[in-house]
CSV table of C-alpha atoms in Angstrom, one decimal:
chain,number,residue,atom,x,y,z
A,263,UNK,CA,136.0,84.6,119.7
A,264,UNK,CA,135.5,88.2,120.5
A,265,UNK,CA,136.8,90.8,118.1
A,266,UNK,CA,140.2,92.1,119.1
A,267,UNK,CA,140.4,95.6,120.4
A,268,UNK,CA,142.4,98.2,118.6
A,269,UNK,CA,145.5,97.6,120.9
A,270,UNK,CA,145.1,94.1,122.3
A,271,UNK,CA,144.4,90.6,120.9
A,272,UNK,CA,142.3,88.6,123.4
A,273,UNK,CA,142.9,84.9,122.6
A,274,UNK,CA,140.3,82.4,123.8
A,275,UNK,CA,140.3,78.6,123.9
A,276,UNK,CA,138.2,77.3,121.0
A,277,UNK,CA,137.2,74.2,123.0
A,278,UNK,CA,135.7,76.1,125.9
A,279,UNK,CA,135.6,79.8,125.0
A,280,UNK,CA,137.6,80.6,128.1
A,281,UNK,CA,140.2,83.4,128.0
A,282,UNK,CA,143.8,82.2,127.2
A,283,UNK,CA,146.1,85.1,126.8
A,284,UNK,CA,146.2,88.7,125.6
A,285,UNK,CA,148.8,90.2,123.3
A,286,UNK,CA,149.6,93.8,122.3
A,287,UNK,CA,148.9,94.7,118.7
A,288,UNK,CA,151.8,95.9,116.6
A,289,UNK,CA,150.8,99.1,114.8
A,290,UNK,CA,152.1,100.2,111.4
A,291,UNK,CA,154.9,102.3,113.0
A,292,UNK,CA,156.1,99.3,115.0
A,293,UNK,CA,156.0,97.0,111.9
A,294,UNK,CA,158.0,99.6,110.0
A,295,UNK,CA,160.6,99.7,112.8
A,296,UNK,CA,160.9,95.9,112.8
A,297,UNK,CA,161.4,96.0,109.1
A,298,UNK,CA,164.3,98.5,109.4
A,299,UNK,CA,166.0,96.4,112.0
A,300,UNK,CA,165.6,93.3,110.0
A,301,UNK,CA,167.1,94.9,106.9
A,302,UNK,CA,170.1,96.0,108.9
A,303,UNK,CA,170.7,92.5,110.1
A,304,UNK,CA,170.1,90.8,106.8
A,305,UNK,CA,173.3,91.9,105.1
A,306,UNK,CA,175.5,89.9,107.5
A,307,UNK,CA,173.1,87.0,107.4
A,308,UNK,CA,173.3,86.9,103.6
A,309,UNK,CA,177.1,87.2,103.6
A,310,UNK,CA,177.7,84.4,106.0
A,311,UNK,CA,176.7,81.9,103.3
A,312,UNK,CA,174.3,79.0,103.1
A,313,UNK,CA,176.5,76.5,105.1
A,314,UNK,CA,176.6,78.8,108.2
A,315,UNK,CA,172.9,79.6,107.8
A,316,UNK,CA,172.1,75.9,107.7
A,317,UNK,CA,173.8,75.4,111.0
A,318,UNK,CA,171.5,78.0,112.6
A,319,UNK,CA,168.5,76.4,111.0
A,320,UNK,CA,169.5,73.0,112.4
A,321,UNK,CA,170.0,74.5,115.9
A,322,UNK,CA,166.5,76.0,115.6
A,323,UNK,CA,165.1,72.6,114.6
A,324,UNK,CA,166.7,71.1,117.7
A,325,UNK,CA,165.0,73.8,119.9
A,326,UNK,CA,161.6,73.0,118.4
A,327,UNK,CA,162.0,69.3,119.0
A,328,UNK,CA,163.2,69.9,122.6
A,329,UNK,CA,160.1,72.0,123.2
A,330,UNK,CA,157.7,69.6,121.5
A,331,UNK,CA,155.5,69.2,124.6
A,332,UNK,CA,155.3,72.9,125.3
A,333,UNK,CA,154.5,73.8,121.7
A,334,UNK,CA,151.9,71.0,121.5
A,335,UNK,CA,150.2,72.1,124.6
A,336,UNK,CA,150.1,75.7,123.3
A,337,UNK,CA,148.7,74.5,119.9
A,338,UNK,CA,146.0,72.5,121.6
A,339,UNK,CA,145.0,75.5,123.8
A,340,UNK,CA,144.8,78.1,121.1
A,341,UNK,CA,143.6,76.1,118.1
A,342,UNK,CA,141.3,73.5,119.7
A,343,UNK,CA,143.2,70.6,118.0
A,344,UNK,CA,143.3,67.2,119.5
A,345,UNK,CA,146.8,66.3,120.7
A,346,UNK,CA,147.6,63.8,117.8
A,347,UNK,CA,146.8,66.5,115.3
A,348,UNK,CA,148.9,69.1,117.1
A,349,UNK,CA,151.9,66.6,117.3
A,350,UNK,CA,151.9,66.5,113.5
A,351,UNK,CA,152.6,70.2,113.4
A,352,UNK,CA,155.3,70.3,116.1
A,353,UNK,CA,157.3,67.4,114.8
A,354,UNK,CA,156.7,66.7,111.1
A,355,UNK,CA,157.0,70.4,110.2
A,356,UNK,CA,160.7,70.2,111.0
A,357,UNK,CA,161.0,68.4,107.7
A,358,UNK,CA,160.9,71.8,106.0
A,359,UNK,CA,163.9,73.0,108.1
A,360,UNK,CA,165.9,69.8,107.5
A,361,UNK,CA,165.3,69.8,103.7
A,362,UNK,CA,166.3,73.4,103.1
A,363,UNK,CA,169.2,73.3,105.5
A,364,UNK,CA,170.5,70.2,103.8
A,365,UNK,CA,170.1,71.5,100.2
A,366,UNK,CA,170.6,75.3,100.4
A,367,UNK,CA,174.2,75.3,99.4
A,368,UNK,CA,173.5,73.3,96.3
A,369,UNK,CA,170.4,75.2,95.4
A,370,UNK,CA,172.1,78.6,95.7
A,371,UNK,CA,175.3,77.7,93.8
A,372,UNK,CA,175.9,79.7,90.6
A,373,UNK,CA,174.8,77.7,87.6
A,374,UNK,CA,176.6,77.5,84.2
A,375,UNK,CA,174.3,78.1,81.2
A,376,UNK,CA,175.1,76.7,77.8
A,377,UNK,CA,175.4,78.9,74.8
A,378,UNK,CA,172.1,79.4,72.9
A,379,UNK,CA,173.8,80.1,69.5
A,380,UNK,CA,176.8,81.7,67.7
A,381,UNK,CA,176.1,85.2,69.2
A,382,UNK,CA,176.6,84.0,72.8
A,383,UNK,CA,179.3,81.4,72.0
A,384,UNK,CA,182.2,83.7,72.8
A,385,UNK,CA,180.7,84.3,76.3
A,386,UNK,CA,180.7,82.2,79.5
A,387,UNK,CA,177.1,82.4,80.8
A,388,UNK,CA,175.9,81.9,84.4
A,389,UNK,CA,173.0,82.7,86.6
A,390,UNK,CA,173.2,83.5,90.3
A,391,UNK,CA,170.6,83.7,93.1
A,392,UNK,CA,170.5,86.8,95.3
A,393,UNK,CA,168.0,86.8,98.2
A,394,UNK,CA,165.3,89.4,98.6
A,395,UNK,CA,166.4,91.4,101.7
A,396,UNK,CA,163.1,91.1,103.5
A,397,UNK,CA,160.3,88.5,103.1
A,398,UNK,CA,156.9,89.0,104.6
A,399,UNK,CA,154.9,85.9,105.7
A,400,UNK,CA,151.2,86.2,106.4
A,401,UNK,CA,150.2,83.0,108.2
A,402,UNK,CA,146.6,81.6,108.7
A,403,UNK,CA,145.1,80.3,111.8
A,404,UNK,CA,144.7,76.6,110.9
A,405,UNK,CA,148.4,75.6,111.1
A,406,UNK,CA,150.4,78.2,113.0
A,407,UNK,CA,153.6,76.2,112.9
A,408,UNK,CA,153.4,74.2,109.7
A,409,UNK,CA,152.5,77.0,107.4
A,410,UNK,CA,155.0,79.3,109.0
A,411,UNK,CA,157.9,76.9,108.7
A,412,UNK,CA,157.0,75.9,105.2
A,413,UNK,CA,157.9,79.4,104.1
A,414,UNK,CA,160.3,80.7,106.8
A,415,UNK,CA,162.7,77.7,106.4
A,416,UNK,CA,163.5,78.3,102.7
A,417,UNK,CA,163.5,82.1,103.0
A,418,UNK,CA,166.0,82.0,105.9
A,419,UNK,CA,168.1,79.4,104.1
A,420,UNK,CA,168.2,81.6,101.0
A,421,UNK,CA,169.6,84.5,103.1
A,422,UNK,CA,166.5,86.6,103.6
A,423,UNK,CA,165.3,88.3,106.7
A,424,UNK,CA,161.7,87.3,107.6
A,425,UNK,CA,158.9,89.3,109.1
A,426,UNK,CA,156.0,87.0,110.0
A,427,UNK,CA,152.4,88.0,110.9
A,428,UNK,CA,150.4,85.1,112.3
A,429,UNK,CA,146.7,85.1,112.5
A,430,UNK,CA,145.1,87.3,115.1
A,431,UNK,CA,143.1,84.1,116.1
A,432,UNK,CA,146.2,81.9,116.8
A,433,UNK,CA,149.3,84.1,117.3
A,434,UNK,CA,150.8,82.4,120.4
A,435,UNK,CA,152.5,79.3,119.0
A,436,UNK,CA,154.0,81.0,116.0
A,437,UNK,CA,155.3,83.7,118.3
A,438,UNK,CA,156.8,81.1,120.6
A,439,UNK,CA,158.6,79.3,117.7
A,440,UNK,CA,160.1,82.6,116.7
A,441,UNK,CA,161.2,83.2,120.3
A,442,UNK,CA,163.0,79.9,120.0
A,443,UNK,CA,165.1,81.4,117.2
A,444,UNK,CA,166.1,84.2,119.5
A,445,UNK,CA,166.8,81.9,122.4
A,446,UNK,CA,169.4,79.9,120.5
A,447,UNK,CA,171.2,83.2,119.9
A,448,UNK,CA,170.6,83.2,116.1
A,449,UNK,CA,171.1,86.4,114.1
A,450,UNK,CA,168.3,88.9,114.5
A,451,UNK,CA,166.7,88.2,111.1
A,452,UNK,CA,163.3,86.9,112.2
A,453,UNK,CA,160.5,88.8,114.0
A,454,UNK,CA,156.9,88.2,114.7
A,455,UNK,CA,154.0,90.7,114.2
A,456,UNK,CA,150.8,90.5,116.2
A,457,UNK,CA,147.6,92.0,114.8
A,458,UNK,CA,144.8,91.7,112.4
A,459,UNK,CA,144.2,93.1,108.9
A,460,UNK,CA,145.9,96.4,109.6
A,461,UNK,CA,149.1,94.7,110.8
A,462,UNK,CA,149.0,92.4,107.7
A,463,UNK,CA,148.7,95.5,105.5
A,464,UNK,CA,151.7,97.1,107.2
A,465,UNK,CA,153.7,93.9,106.5
A,466,UNK,CA,152.8,94.1,102.8
A,467,UNK,CA,154.0,97.7,102.7
A,468,UNK,CA,157.3,97.0,104.5
A,469,UNK,CA,158.7,94.0,102.8
A,470,UNK,CA,160.2,93.1,99.4
A,471,UNK,CA,158.4,89.8,98.8
A,472,UNK,CA,155.0,88.6,100.2
A,473,UNK,CA,153.9,85.0,100.9
A,474,UNK,CA,150.2,85.1,101.8
A,475,UNK,CA,148.1,82.1,102.9
A,476,UNK,CA,144.4,82.7,103.5
A,477,UNK,CA,141.1,83.4,101.8
A,478,UNK,CA,140.7,84.0,98.1
A,479,UNK,CA,139.0,87.4,98.8
A,480,UNK,CA,141.9,88.7,101.0
A,481,UNK,CA,144.5,87.2,98.7
A,482,UNK,CA,143.1,89.2,95.8
A,483,UNK,CA,143.4,92.4,97.8
A,484,UNK,CA,147.0,91.5,98.7
A,485,UNK,CA,147.9,90.7,95.1
A,486,UNK,CA,146.3,94.0,93.9
A,487,UNK,CA,148.4,96.0,96.4
A,488,UNK,CA,151.6,94.1,95.5
A,489,UNK,CA,150.9,94.8,91.8
A,490,UNK,CA,150.6,98.5,92.6
A,491,UNK,CA,154.0,98.4,94.4
A,492,UNK,CA,155.5,96.1,91.7
A,493,UNK,CA,156.3,93.7,94.5
A,494,UNK,CA,156.5,89.9,93.9
A,495,UNK,CA,153.8,87.9,95.7
A,496,UNK,CA,152.9,84.2,96.1
A,497,UNK,CA,149.4,83.2,97.2
A,498,UNK,CA,147.9,80.0,98.6
A,499,UNK,CA,144.2,80.6,98.8
A,500,UNK,CA,140.9,78.7,99.1
A,501,UNK,CA,140.2,75.2,98.1
A,502,UNK,CA,137.3,72.8,97.4
A,503,UNK,CA,139.3,69.6,96.9
A,504,UNK,CA,137.5,66.7,95.2
A,505,UNK,CA,137.8,63.0,95.7
A,506,UNK,CA,136.9,60.6,92.9
A,507,UNK,CA,136.2,57.0,93.9
A,508,UNK,CA,136.1,54.6,90.9
A,509,UNK,CA,134.5,51.2,90.7
A,510,UNK,CA,137.8,49.3,91.0
A,511,UNK,CA,138.9,51.2,94.2
A,512,UNK,CA,139.8,49.5,97.4
A,513,UNK,CA,136.7,50.7,99.3
A,514,UNK,CA,138.0,50.1,102.8
A,515,UNK,CA,141.1,52.1,102.1
A,516,UNK,CA,139.1,54.8,100.3
A,517,UNK,CA,136.6,55.1,103.2
A,518,UNK,CA,139.3,55.5,105.8
A,519,UNK,CA,141.3,57.8,103.7
A,520,UNK,CA,138.3,60.0,102.9
A,521,UNK,CA,137.3,60.3,106.6
A,522,UNK,CA,140.8,61.2,107.6
A,523,UNK,CA,141.3,63.5,104.6
A,524,UNK,CA,138.0,65.3,105.3
A,525,UNK,CA,137.9,65.4,109.1
A,526,UNK,CA,141.6,65.8,110.2
A,527,UNK,CA,142.0,69.1,112.1
A,528,UNK,CA,138.2,69.4,112.0
A,529,UNK,CA,138.4,69.8,108.3
A,530,UNK,CA,140.4,72.9,108.6
A,531,UNK,CA,143.1,72.0,106.1
A,532,UNK,CA,143.8,73.7,102.8
A,533,UNK,CA,143.7,70.4,101.0
A,534,UNK,CA,140.9,68.7,103.0
A,535,UNK,CA,138.6,66.4,101.1
A,536,UNK,CA,135.6,68.7,100.7
A,537,UNK,CA,133.5,66.8,98.2
A,538,UNK,CA,133.4,63.2,97.0
A,539,UNK,CA,132.2,61.7,93.6
A,540,UNK,CA,131.6,58.0,93.8
A,541,UNK,CA,130.6,56.0,90.7
A,542,UNK,CA,127.2,54.4,90.9
A,543,UNK,CA,128.5,50.8,91.1
A,544,UNK,CA,130.2,51.4,94.5
A,545,UNK,CA,128.3,54.4,95.9
A,546,UNK,CA,126.1,52.6,98.4
A,547,UNK,CA,128.9,50.4,99.7
A,548,UNK,CA,131.3,53.4,100.1
A,549,UNK,CA,128.6,55.5,101.9
A,550,UNK,CA,128.0,52.6,104.3
A,551,UNK,CA,131.8,52.3,105.1
A,552,UNK,CA,132.3,56.0,105.5
A,553,UNK,CA,129.3,56.3,107.8
A,554,UNK,CA,130.7,53.5,110.0
A,555,UNK,CA,134.1,55.2,110.2
A,556,UNK,CA,132.6,58.6,111.0
A,557,UNK,CA,130.3,57.1,113.7
A,558,UNK,CA,133.4,55.6,115.4
A,559,UNK,CA,135.1,59.0,115.9
A,560,UNK,CA,135.2,60.6,119.3
A,561,UNK,CA,134.9,64.4,119.4
A,562,UNK,CA,136.0,66.6,122.3
A,563,UNK,CA,139.0,68.1,124.1
A,564,UNK,CA,140.2,64.9,125.9
A,565,UNK,CA,143.4,62.9,125.5
A,566,UNK,CA,141.6,60.1,123.8
A,567,UNK,CA,139.5,62.1,121.4
A,568,UNK,CA,139.9,62.0,117.6
A,569,UNK,CA,138.3,65.3,116.5
A,570,UNK,CA,138.8,68.6,118.2
A,571,UNK,CA,137.2,72.0,118.1
A,572,UNK,CA,137.2,74.5,115.2
A,573,UNK,CA,139.3,77.7,115.7
A,574,UNK,CA,136.6,80.3,115.1
A,575,UNK,CA,132.9,80.6,115.8
A,576,UNK,CA,132.5,82.2,112.4
A,577,UNK,CA,133.8,79.0,110.7
A,578,UNK,CA,131.4,76.9,112.7
A,579,UNK,CA,128.6,79.2,111.4
A,580,UNK,CA,129.7,78.6,107.8
A,581,UNK,CA,129.6,74.8,108.3
A,582,UNK,CA,126.2,75.0,109.9
A,583,UNK,CA,124.9,77.1,107.0
A,584,UNK,CA,126.2,74.7,104.4
A,585,UNK,CA,124.6,71.7,106.2
A,586,UNK,CA,121.3,73.5,106.6
A,587,UNK,CA,121.2,74.7,103.0
A,588,UNK,CA,121.9,71.2,101.8
A,589,UNK,CA,119.1,69.8,103.9
A,590,UNK,CA,116.7,72.4,102.5
A,591,UNK,CA,117.6,71.4,99.0
A,592,UNK,CA,117.0,67.7,99.6
A,593,UNK,CA,120.2,66.3,101.0
A,594,UNK,CA,120.2,63.8,103.8
A,595,UNK,CA,122.4,63.8,106.9
A,596,UNK,CA,123.5,60.3,107.7
A,597,UNK,CA,126.0,61.1,110.5
A,598,UNK,CA,126.4,64.3,112.6
A,599,UNK,CA,124.9,67.5,111.2
A,600,UNK,CA,124.8,69.5,114.5
A,601,UNK,CA,127.1,72.0,116.2
A,602,UNK,CA,128.1,71.5,119.8
A,603,UNK,CA,126.4,73.1,122.8
A,604,UNK,CA,129.6,74.8,123.9
A,605,UNK,CA,132.9,75.7,122.3
A,606,UNK,CA,133.5,75.8,118.6
A,607,UNK,CA,132.5,72.2,117.9
A,608,UNK,CA,130.7,70.8,114.9
A,609,UNK,CA,130.0,67.1,114.7
A,610,UNK,CA,131.8,65.1,111.9
A,611,UNK,CA,129.0,65.0,109.2
A,612,UNK,CA,128.1,62.8,106.3
A,613,UNK,CA,125.8,64.3,103.6
A,614,UNK,CA,124.3,62.3,100.8
A,615,UNK,CA,121.9,63.0,97.9
A,616,UNK,CA,124.0,66.2,97.2
A,617,UNK,CA,124.5,68.0,93.9
A,618,UNK,CA,126.0,71.2,92.6
A,619,UNK,CA,123.1,73.4,93.5
A,620,UNK,CA,124.3,73.1,97.1
A,621,UNK,CA,126.9,75.3,98.8
A,622,UNK,CA,128.4,72.3,100.5
A,623,UNK,CA,129.6,71.2,97.0
A,624,UNK,CA,130.6,74.5,95.5
A,625,UNK,CA,131.8,76.8,98.3
A,626,UNK,CA,134.7,76.3,100.6
A,627,UNK,CA,133.4,74.7,103.8
A,628,UNK,CA,136.6,74.4,105.8
A,629,UNK,CA,135.0,72.2,108.3
A,630,UNK,CA,134.3,68.5,109.3
A,631,UNK,CA,131.8,67.6,106.5
A,632,UNK,CA,131.9,64.9,103.8
A,633,UNK,CA,129.3,65.3,101.1
A,634,UNK,CA,129.2,62.3,98.8
A,635,UNK,CA,127.6,62.6,95.3
A,636,UNK,CA,126.6,59.7,93.1
A,637,UNK,CA,127.9,59.8,89.5
A,638,UNK,CA,127.4,57.6,86.5
A,639,UNK,CA,131.0,57.0,85.6
A,640,UNK,CA,134.6,58.3,85.5
A,641,UNK,CA,133.8,60.9,82.9
A,642,UNK,CA,131.1,62.5,84.9
A,643,UNK,CA,133.2,62.5,88.0
A,644,UNK,CA,136.0,64.3,86.2
A,645,UNK,CA,133.6,66.9,84.8
A,646,UNK,CA,132.1,67.6,88.2
A,647,UNK,CA,135.5,67.7,89.9
A,648,UNK,CA,136.6,70.4,87.4
A,649,UNK,CA,133.3,72.3,87.9
A,650,UNK,CA,134.8,74.6,90.5
A,651,UNK,CA,136.5,78.0,90.8
A,652,UNK,CA,139.1,76.3,92.9
A,653,UNK,CA,142.0,74.0,92.0
A,654,UNK,CA,144.3,73.2,94.9
A,655,UNK,CA,144.4,69.4,94.9
A,656,UNK,CA,142.4,66.2,94.4
A,657,UNK,CA,142.4,62.5,95.2
A,658,UNK,CA,141.7,59.5,93.0
A,659,UNK,CA,140.9,56.1,94.3
A,660,UNK,CA,141.5,53.1,92.0
A,661,UNK,CA,143.5,49.9,92.0
A,662,UNK,CA,144.6,50.6,88.4
A,663,UNK,CA,147.5,53.1,88.9
A,664,UNK,CA,147.7,53.8,85.2
A,665,UNK,CA,144.0,54.7,85.2
A,666,UNK,CA,144.7,56.9,88.2
A,667,UNK,CA,147.4,58.8,86.3
A,668,UNK,CA,145.1,59.2,83.3
A,669,UNK,CA,142.4,60.7,85.5
A,670,UNK,CA,145.0,62.9,87.2
A,671,UNK,CA,146.0,64.3,83.8
A,672,UNK,CA,142.5,65.6,83.3
A,673,UNK,CA,142.0,67.3,86.7
A,674,UNK,CA,142.4,71.1,86.9
A,675,UNK,CA,144.3,71.1,90.1
A,676,UNK,CA,147.9,71.7,91.3
A,677,UNK,CA,148.3,68.2,92.9
A,678,UNK,CA,146.7,64.8,92.7
A,679,UNK,CA,147.2,62.1,95.3
A,680,UNK,CA,146.3,58.6,94.0
A,681,UNK,CA,145.0,56.3,96.8
A,682,UNK,CA,146.1,58.7,99.5
A,683,UNK,CA,145.4,62.1,101.1
A,684,UNK,CA,147.8,64.9,102.1
A,685,UNK,CA,150.8,62.9,100.8
A,686,UNK,CA,152.0,65.8,98.6
A,687,UNK,CA,152.1,68.3,101.5
A,688,UNK,CA,155.3,66.9,103.0
A,689,UNK,CA,156.9,65.9,99.7
A,690,UNK,CA,159.2,68.9,99.8
A,691,UNK,CA,160.6,68.2,96.4
A,692,UNK,CA,157.2,68.7,94.8
A,693,UNK,CA,155.6,72.1,94.2
A,694,UNK,CA,152.5,73.0,96.3
A,695,UNK,CA,150.6,75.3,94.1
A,696,UNK,CA,147.0,76.3,93.5
A,697,UNK,CA,145.3,76.7,90.1
A,698,UNK,CA,142.4,79.0,89.3
A,699,UNK,CA,141.2,80.8,92.4
A,700,UNK,CA,143.3,78.7,94.7
A,701,UNK,CA,146.4,80.7,94.3
A,702,UNK,CA,149.3,82.1,92.4
A,703,UNK,CA,152.9,80.8,92.5
A,704,UNK,CA,154.0,77.7,94.4
A,705,UNK,CA,155.5,76.6,97.7
A,706,UNK,CA,158.1,73.9,98.1
A,707,UNK,CA,159.1,72.2,94.8
A,708,UNK,CA,162.8,71.4,95.6
A,709,UNK,CA,165.2,74.1,94.4
A,710,UNK,CA,162.4,76.3,93.2
A,711,UNK,CA,160.9,76.5,96.7
A,712,UNK,CA,164.1,78.3,97.9
A,713,UNK,CA,164.9,80.2,94.8
A,714,UNK,CA,161.5,81.9,94.8
A,715,UNK,CA,162.9,84.0,97.6
A,716,UNK,CA,165.8,85.1,95.4
A,717,UNK,CA,166.2,87.5,92.5
A,718,UNK,CA,168.0,85.8,89.6
A,719,UNK,CA,171.0,87.6,88.1
A,720,UNK,CA,172.4,86.8,84.7
A,721,UNK,CA,176.2,87.2,84.2
A,722,UNK,CA,178.2,87.1,81.0
A,723,UNK,CA,182.0,87.1,80.8
A,724,UNK,CA,184.4,86.6,77.9
A,725,UNK,CA,185.7,83.2,77.1
A,726,UNK,CA,188.8,84.5,75.3
A,727,UNK,CA,190.8,87.7,75.0
A,728,UNK,CA,188.8,90.6,73.7
A,729,UNK,CA,189.6,93.3,71.0
A,730,UNK,CA,189.3,97.0,71.5
A,731,UNK,CA,186.0,97.1,69.7
A,732,UNK,CA,183.3,94.6,68.8
A,733,UNK,CA,182.3,94.3,65.1
A,734,UNK,CA,178.9,95.8,65.8
A,735,UNK,CA,180.1,98.8,67.8
A,736,UNK,CA,180.4,102.4,66.6
A,737,UNK,CA,181.5,103.9,64.3
A,738,UNK,CA,179.4,102.2,61.6
A,739,UNK,CA,180.8,101.8,58.0
A,740,UNK,CA,179.5,100.1,54.9
A,741,UNK,CA,182.2,97.5,55.0
A,742,UNK,CA,181.7,96.7,58.8
A,743,UNK,CA,177.9,96.7,58.3
A,744,UNK,CA,178.2,94.2,55.4
A,745,UNK,CA,180.4,91.9,57.5
A,746,UNK,CA,178.2,92.2,60.5
A,747,UNK,CA,175.2,91.3,58.4
A,748,UNK,CA,176.8,88.1,57.2
A,749,UNK,CA,177.8,87.2,60.7
A,750,UNK,CA,174.3,87.9,62.0
A,751,UNK,CA,172.7,85.9,59.2
A,752,UNK,CA,175.1,83.0,59.8
A,753,UNK,CA,174.0,83.1,63.5
A,754,UNK,CA,170.3,83.3,62.8
A,755,UNK,CA,169.8,81.2,59.7
A,756,UNK,CA,168.7,77.6,59.6
A,757,UNK,CA,170.2,76.2,56.4
A,758,UNK,CA,173.6,76.8,54.9
A,759,UNK,CA,172.3,78.9,52.0
A,760,UNK,CA,170.4,81.1,54.5
A,761,UNK,CA,173.4,81.3,56.8
A,762,UNK,CA,175.7,82.5,54.0
A,763,UNK,CA,173.1,84.7,52.3
A,764,UNK,CA,173.2,82.8,49.0
């Protein structure tokens, strides 16, 4: 991938390096103008209510499904994915639209809140949800549709306008999905920004709420700027997800799950399996099964291939460095270990004899590698899994589900999948959050996934007719102060003697 010029993004096919398309870059002035237009349109969008907005979201979902072949072709071209991987994006991602269209009215309804004590008893209490006028989405290059819809669907359902900047490496598919919103004649509350870091910075400056997905280093800069602006931000950042394989695991399922969880989308998934801890009793057998599964994979750009190209040459460089450093420190490569001769390919790779002195076990790889480390027992596996600056998710493999839950309770991550991989990603009712350096805030999570794009407003109103003045209002007097003191003591005290001041 050649660096984009100041005014044009030159997109190339990761599988071949051939030019694909060029897009003009949106500068800060253009981004600011988009933001102004979106704010003007948002008021009517907010006021039409969640039921009408849900209708537009469902029409958009229909457009996406009707254009599945077109979008899948475009994804394959600009990301290097194999077609089955791309189809997951173009179809399964519609789940986010369906869920929030179906639930928005319920999630946004005003909520009655019970009285917390005598002081609030005379009041009727409620909370309401008011959308942020303009939400900014900064979308990474690995899933241009999924990670866009995961945030755009709840934000639009909440009544926000959305300004989305996709990655400068893969802007075409996200832009086309947004064109779909325009083609169905939906209100003008969704626009696409093309560009690199400067365009992303302009989005951060222009919006009221920022959802950023990307590297931990860039996320820290975004969070710092949002703090300076007193602007809310949610971050999904790097990961180094661990898998723990215990001695009572179904090793056939574990091996197939680890291979898919580590190699799907060429390992370019936020919750990819990036390191495996297998207890000594099953280590050798697991390694044998994983090696066999990896050797059976076909890599390329053909219709029958299992593993595609990586999006950027720079990421291939990172994978190659991790493998070379592991070899230099004593690791062995049992499968793969080499980059392709053309395009952004790196062979699915199995590394053994690894430890935590190696970058492949401690740094985010984001590529098609599976390093498997031998551990003595469950306790050592948990300790090593937690020995990371990251905490996005993890997997545990055991036939004893109670044991799996006990292990999950000890892992310092936002999600744990027992005997499975990726299953939390499309469980829209569950929060998708990163602990430690993997992020701040959460995506999805049922009602909270939509309400995060809203400001919460508290409302009190009288339950009964009111007097001209409250007991505690001016002017003060000794008698009124004494009565007020008894009332306040009655409200705050725990026992009868305390309540009455005896």
